[in-house]
Amino acid sequence: MDCLFCKIIAGEIPARIIYEDDQVLAFHDIAPQAPVHFLVIPKKHIATLHDLSETEDKALAGHILFTAQRLARELGCEEGFRVVMNCNEMGGQTVYHIHLHVLGQRPMHWPPG
Ligand code: 5GP
Ligand code: ZN
């Protein structure tokens, strides 16, 4: 499958990996938008948030979120941070393998662009 993040999971494309287990991978974003900016992805290929299944993927979705919570703390974002999951072109998604962005160590503004 021609998916950039599946290639990172397979080790075919290098990434600065922060955490890995049998279900998820977390790695630093190649173009960080904050002093801390990493992505948490499922190892299962799921193209967009629309494709996440409430029946099959509920535990996985929780694991992605709690991995983000724990790593944010470990990387010094106790004061606060932002999580974002862009969905489809209208939502700003560019890589079609779901990923939770975690951004921290700078003030975040609202509304986002
Ligand atoms: P999206 O726009 O789909 O929400 O986010 C995709 C993210 O993946 C972007 O923040 C982009 O910088 C990051 N990204 C794209 N290609 C690579 C890559 O090869 N390695 C890493 N580590 N991040 C990437
Ligand atoms: Zn993929």
Coordinates of N, CA and C and ligand atoms in Angstrom, one line a residue:
M1 N 0.8 -1.2 0.0 CA 0.0 0.0 0.0 C 0.9 1.2 0.0
D2 N 0.5 2.2 -0.8 CA 1.3 3.4 -0.9 C 0.9 4.4 0.1
C3 N 1.3 4.1 1.3 CA 0.9 5.0 2.4 C 2.2 5.4 3.2
L4 N 2.5 6.7 3.3 CA 3.7 7.2 3.9 C 3.8 6.7 5.4
F5 N 2.7 6.8 6.1 CA 2.8 6.4 7.5 C 2.9 4.9 7.7
C6 N 2.3 4.1 6.8 CA 2.5 2.6 6.8 C 4.0 2.3 6.6
K7 N 4.6 3.1 5.7 CA 6.1 2.9 5.5 C 6.9 3.3 6.7
I8 N 6.5 4.3 7.4 CA 7.2 4.6 8.7 C 7.0 3.5 9.7
I9 N 5.8 2.9 9.8 CA 5.5 1.8 10.7 C 6.4 0.6 10.3
A10 N 6.6 0.4 9.0 CA 7.4 -0.8 8.5 C 8.9 -0.5 8.6
G11 N 9.3 0.7 8.9 CA 10.7 1.0 9.0 C 11.3 1.3 7.7
E12 N 10.5 1.5 6.7 CA 11.0 1.8 5.3 C 11.4 3.2 5.1
I13 N 10.8 4.1 5.9 CA 11.1 5.5 5.9 C 11.5 5.9 7.4
P14 N 12.6 6.5 7.6 CA 13.0 6.8 9.0 C 12.1 7.9 9.6
A15 N 12.0 7.8 10.9 CA 11.3 8.8 11.7 C 11.9 8.8 13.1
R16 N 11.8 9.9 13.8 CA 12.3 10.1 15.1 C 11.2 9.5 16.1
I17 N 11.3 8.2 16.3 CA 10.2 7.5 17.1 C 10.3 7.8 18.6
I18 N 9.2 8.1 19.2 CA 9.1 8.4 20.6 C 8.6 7.2 21.4
Y19 N 7.7 6.5 20.8 CA 7.0 5.4 21.5 C 6.4 4.4 20.5
E20 N 6.5 3.2 20.8 CA 5.9 2.2 20.0 C 5.4 1.0 20.8
D21 N 4.2 0.5 20.5 CA 3.8 -0.8 21.0 C 3.1 -1.6 19.9
D22 N 2.3 -2.6 20.2 CA 1.8 -3.4 19.2 C 0.6 -2.7 18.4
Q23 N 0.1 -1.6 19.0 CA -1.1 -1.0 18.4 C -0.8 0.4 17.8
V24 N 0.2 1.1 18.4 CA 0.4 2.5 18.0 C 1.9 2.8 17.9
L25 N 2.1 3.9 17.2 CA 3.5 4.5 17.0 C 3.4 6.0 17.2
A26 N 4.3 6.6 17.9 CA 4.4 8.0 18.1 C 5.7 8.5 17.6
F27 N 5.8 9.6 16.9 CA 7.0 10.1 16.3 C 6.9 11.6 16.1
H28 N 8.1 12.2 16.1 CA 8.1 13.7 15.9 C 7.7 14.1 14.5
D29 N 6.9 15.1 14.4 CA 6.5 15.6 13.1 C 7.7 16.2 12.3
I30 N 7.8 16.0 11.1 CA 9.0 16.4 10.3 C 9.0 17.9 10.1
A31 N 7.9 18.6 10.2 CA 7.8 20.0 10.1 C 7.1 20.6 11.3
P32 N 7.7 20.6 12.4 CA 7.0 21.0 13.7 C 6.5 22.4 13.7
Q33 N 5.2 22.5 14.2 CA 4.5 23.8 14.3 C 4.5 24.3 15.7
A34 N 5.3 23.7 16.6 CA 5.4 24.1 18.0 C 6.7 23.4 18.5
P35 N 7.3 23.9 19.6 CA 8.5 23.2 20.2 C 8.3 21.7 20.4
V36 N 7.1 21.3 20.8 CA 6.8 19.9 20.8 C 5.7 19.7 19.8
H37 N 5.9 18.8 18.9 CA 4.9 18.5 17.9 C 5.2 17.0 17.4
F38 N 4.3 16.2 17.9 CA 4.5 14.8 17.5 C 3.1 14.2 17.1
L39 N 3.2 13.1 16.5 CA 2.0 12.4 15.9 C 1.8 11.0 16.6
V40 N 0.6 10.7 16.9 CA 0.3 9.4 17.4 C -0.6 8.7 16.3
I41 N -0.1 7.5 15.9 CA -0.9 6.9 14.8 C -1.2 5.4 15.2
P42 N -2.3 4.9 14.6 CA -2.5 3.4 14.8 C -1.6 2.7 13.8
K43 N -1.2 1.5 14.2 CA -0.5 0.6 13.2 C -1.4 0.1 12.2
K44 N -2.7 0.0 12.5 CA -3.7 -0.4 11.5 C -3.9 0.8 10.6
H45 N -3.9 0.5 9.3 CA -4.2 1.6 8.3 C -5.6 2.0 8.3
I46 N -5.9 3.2 8.8 CA -7.2 3.8 8.7 C -7.1 5.1 8.1
A47 N -7.8 5.3 6.9 CA -7.4 6.5 6.1 C -7.8 7.8 6.7
T48 N -9.1 7.9 7.3 CA -9.6 9.2 7.8 C -10.4 8.9 9.1
L49 N -10.7 9.9 9.8 CA -11.5 9.7 11.0 C -12.9 9.2 10.7
H50 N -13.4 9.5 9.4 CA -14.6 8.9 9.0 C -14.6 7.3 9.0
D51 N -13.4 6.8 8.8 CA -13.2 5.4 8.6 C -13.0 4.6 9.9
L52 N -12.8 5.4 11.0 CA -12.7 4.7 12.3 C -14.0 4.1 12.7
S53 N -14.0 2.8 13.1 CA -15.2 2.1 13.3 C -15.5 2.1 14.8
E54 N -16.7 2.5 15.2 CA -17.1 2.5 16.6 C -17.2 1.1 17.2
T55 N -17.5 0.1 16.3 CA -17.6 -1.3 16.8 C -16.2 -1.9 16.9
E56 N -15.3 -1.7 15.9 CA -14.0 -2.4 15.9 C -12.9 -1.6 16.5
D57 N -12.9 -0.3 16.5 CA -11.8 0.5 16.8 C -11.9 1.3 18.1
K58 N -12.9 1.0 18.9 CA -13.1 1.9 20.1 C -11.9 1.9 21.1
A59 N -11.4 0.7 21.4 CA -10.3 0.5 22.3 C -9.0 1.2 21.7
L60 N -8.9 1.0 20.4 CA -7.7 1.6 19.7 C -7.8 3.2 19.8
A61 N -9.0 3.7 19.5 CA -9.1 5.2 19.6 C -8.7 5.7 21.0
G62 N -9.2 5.0 22.0 CA -8.8 5.3 23.4 C -7.3 5.2 23.6
H63 N -6.7 4.2 23.1 CA -5.3 4.0 23.3 C -4.5 5.1 22.6
I64 N -4.9 5.6 21.5 CA -4.3 6.7 20.8 C -4.3 7.9 21.7
L65 N -5.5 8.2 22.2 CA -5.7 9.4 23.1 C -4.9 9.3 24.4
F66 N -4.9 8.2 25.0 CA -4.1 8.0 26.3 C -2.6 8.0 26.0
T67 N -2.2 7.5 24.9 CA -0.8 7.6 24.5 C -0.4 9.1 24.4
A68 N -1.2 9.8 23.7 CA -1.0 11.3 23.5 C -0.9 11.9 24.9
Q69 N -1.8 11.6 25.8 CA -1.8 12.2 27.1 C -0.5 11.9 27.9
R70 N -0.1 10.7 27.9 CA 1.1 10.3 28.6 C 2.4 10.9 28.0
L71 N 2.5 10.8 26.7 CA 3.7 11.4 26.1 C 3.8 12.9 26.2
A72 N 2.6 13.6 26.1 CA 2.6 15.0 26.3 C 3.2 15.4 27.7
R73 N 2.8 14.6 28.7 CA 3.3 14.8 30.0 C 4.8 14.6 30.0
E74 N 5.2 13.5 29.4 CA 6.6 13.1 29.5 C 7.5 14.1 28.7
L75 N 6.9 14.7 27.7 CA 7.7 15.7 26.9 C 7.6 17.1 27.4
G76 N 7.0 17.3 28.6 CA 7.1 18.6 29.3 C 5.9 19.5 29.0
C77 N 4.7 18.9 28.7 CA 3.6 19.7 28.3 C 2.5 19.7 29.4
E78 N 3.0 19.7 30.7 CA 2.1 19.6 31.8 C 1.2 20.9 31.8
E79 N 1.7 22.0 31.4 CA 1.0 23.3 31.5 C -0.2 23.3 30.5
G80 N -0.1 22.5 29.5 CA -1.2 22.5 28.5 C -0.6 22.1 27.1
F81 N -1.5 21.7 26.3 CA -1.1 21.3 24.9 C -2.4 21.2 24.1
R82 N -2.2 21.0 22.8 CA -3.4 20.8 21.9 C -3.3 19.5 21.2
V83 N -4.4 18.8 21.0 CA -4.5 17.7 20.1 C -5.4 18.0 19.0
V84 N -5.0 17.6 17.8 CA -5.8 17.9 16.5 C -5.8 16.6 15.7
M85 N -6.9 16.3 15.1 CA -7.0 15.3 14.0 C -7.7 15.9 12.9
N86 N -7.0 16.2 11.8 CA -7.6 16.7 10.6 C -8.3 15.6 9.8
C87 N -9.5 15.9 9.3 CA -10.2 14.9 8.5 C -10.5 15.4 7.1
N88 N -9.9 14.7 6.1 CA -10.2 15.0 4.7 C -9.7 16.4 4.3
E89 N -9.8 16.7 3.0 CA -9.2 17.9 2.5 C -9.7 19.2 3.2
M90 N -11.0 19.2 3.4 CA -11.7 20.3 4.0 C -11.2 20.5 5.4
G91 N -10.8 19.5 6.1 CA -10.3 19.6 7.4 C -8.8 19.8 7.5
G92 N -8.1 19.8 6.3 CA -6.7 20.1 6.3 C -5.8 18.9 6.3
Q93 N -6.4 17.7 6.1 CA -5.6 16.4 6.1 C -4.8 16.3 4.9
T94 N -3.5 16.0 5.0 CA -2.6 15.8 3.9 C -2.1 14.3 3.8
V95 N -2.0 13.6 4.9 CA -1.6 12.2 4.9 C -2.8 11.4 5.3
Y96 N -3.2 10.4 4.4 CA -4.4 9.7 4.6 C -4.2 8.4 5.4
H97 N -3.6 8.5 6.6 CA -3.5 7.5 7.6 C -3.7 8.2 8.9
I98 N -4.8 8.0 9.6 CA -5.1 8.9 10.7 C -3.9 9.1 11.7
H99 N -3.9 10.3 12.2 CA -2.8 10.7 13.1 C -3.3 11.8 14.0
L100 N -3.0 11.6 15.3 CA -3.4 12.7 16.3 C -2.1 13.5 16.4
H101 N -2.3 14.8 16.1 CA -1.2 15.8 16.3 C -1.2 16.2 17.8
V102 N 0.0 16.3 18.4 CA 0.1 16.8 19.8 C 1.1 17.9 19.7
L103 N 0.6 19.1 20.0 CA 1.4 20.3 20.0 C 1.5 21.0 21.3
G104 N 2.7 21.4 21.7 CA 2.9 22.0 23.0 C 4.1 22.9 23.2
Q105 N 4.2 23.4 24.4 CA 5.3 24.3 24.8 C 5.3 25.6 24.0
R106 N 4.1 26.0 23.6 CA 3.9 27.4 23.2 C 2.4 27.7 23.4
P107 N 2.0 29.0 23.6 CA 0.6 29.3 23.7 C -0.1 29.0 22.4
M108 N -1.3 28.4 22.5 CA -2.1 28.1 21.4 C -3.2 29.1 21.3
H109 N -3.7 29.4 20.1 CA -4.7 30.4 19.8 C -5.9 29.7 19.3
W110 N -7.0 30.5 19.4 CA -8.3 30.0 18.8 C -9.0 31.2 18.2
P111 N -9.6 31.1 17.0 CA -9.8 29.9 16.3 C -8.6 29.5 15.5
P112 N -8.4 28.2 15.1 CA -7.3 27.8 14.3 C -7.5 28.3 12.9
G113 N -6.5 28.3 12.1 CA -6.6 28.8 10.7 C -7.4 27.9 9.8
Ligands
5GP1 P1 -2.1 16.4 8.3 O1 -1.9 17.6 7.4 O2 -2.5 15.2 7.4 O3 -3.0 16.6 9.4 O4 -0.7 16.1 8.9 C1 0.3 15.4 8.3 C2 1.6 15.7 9.1 O5 2.6 14.8 8.7 C3 2.1 17.1 8.8 O6 2.2 17.8 10.1 C4 3.5 16.8 8.2 O7 4.5 17.7 8.6 C5 3.8 15.4 8.7 N1 4.6 14.6 7.8 C6 4.5 14.6 6.5 N2 5.5 13.7 6.0 C7 6.2 13.3 7.1 C8 7.3 12.4 7.2 O8 7.9 11.9 6.2 N3 7.8 12.2 8.4 C9 7.3 12.8 9.5 N4 7.8 12.5 10.7 N5 6.2 13.6 9.5 C10 5.7 13.9 8.2
ZN2 ZN -1.2 3.7 6.2

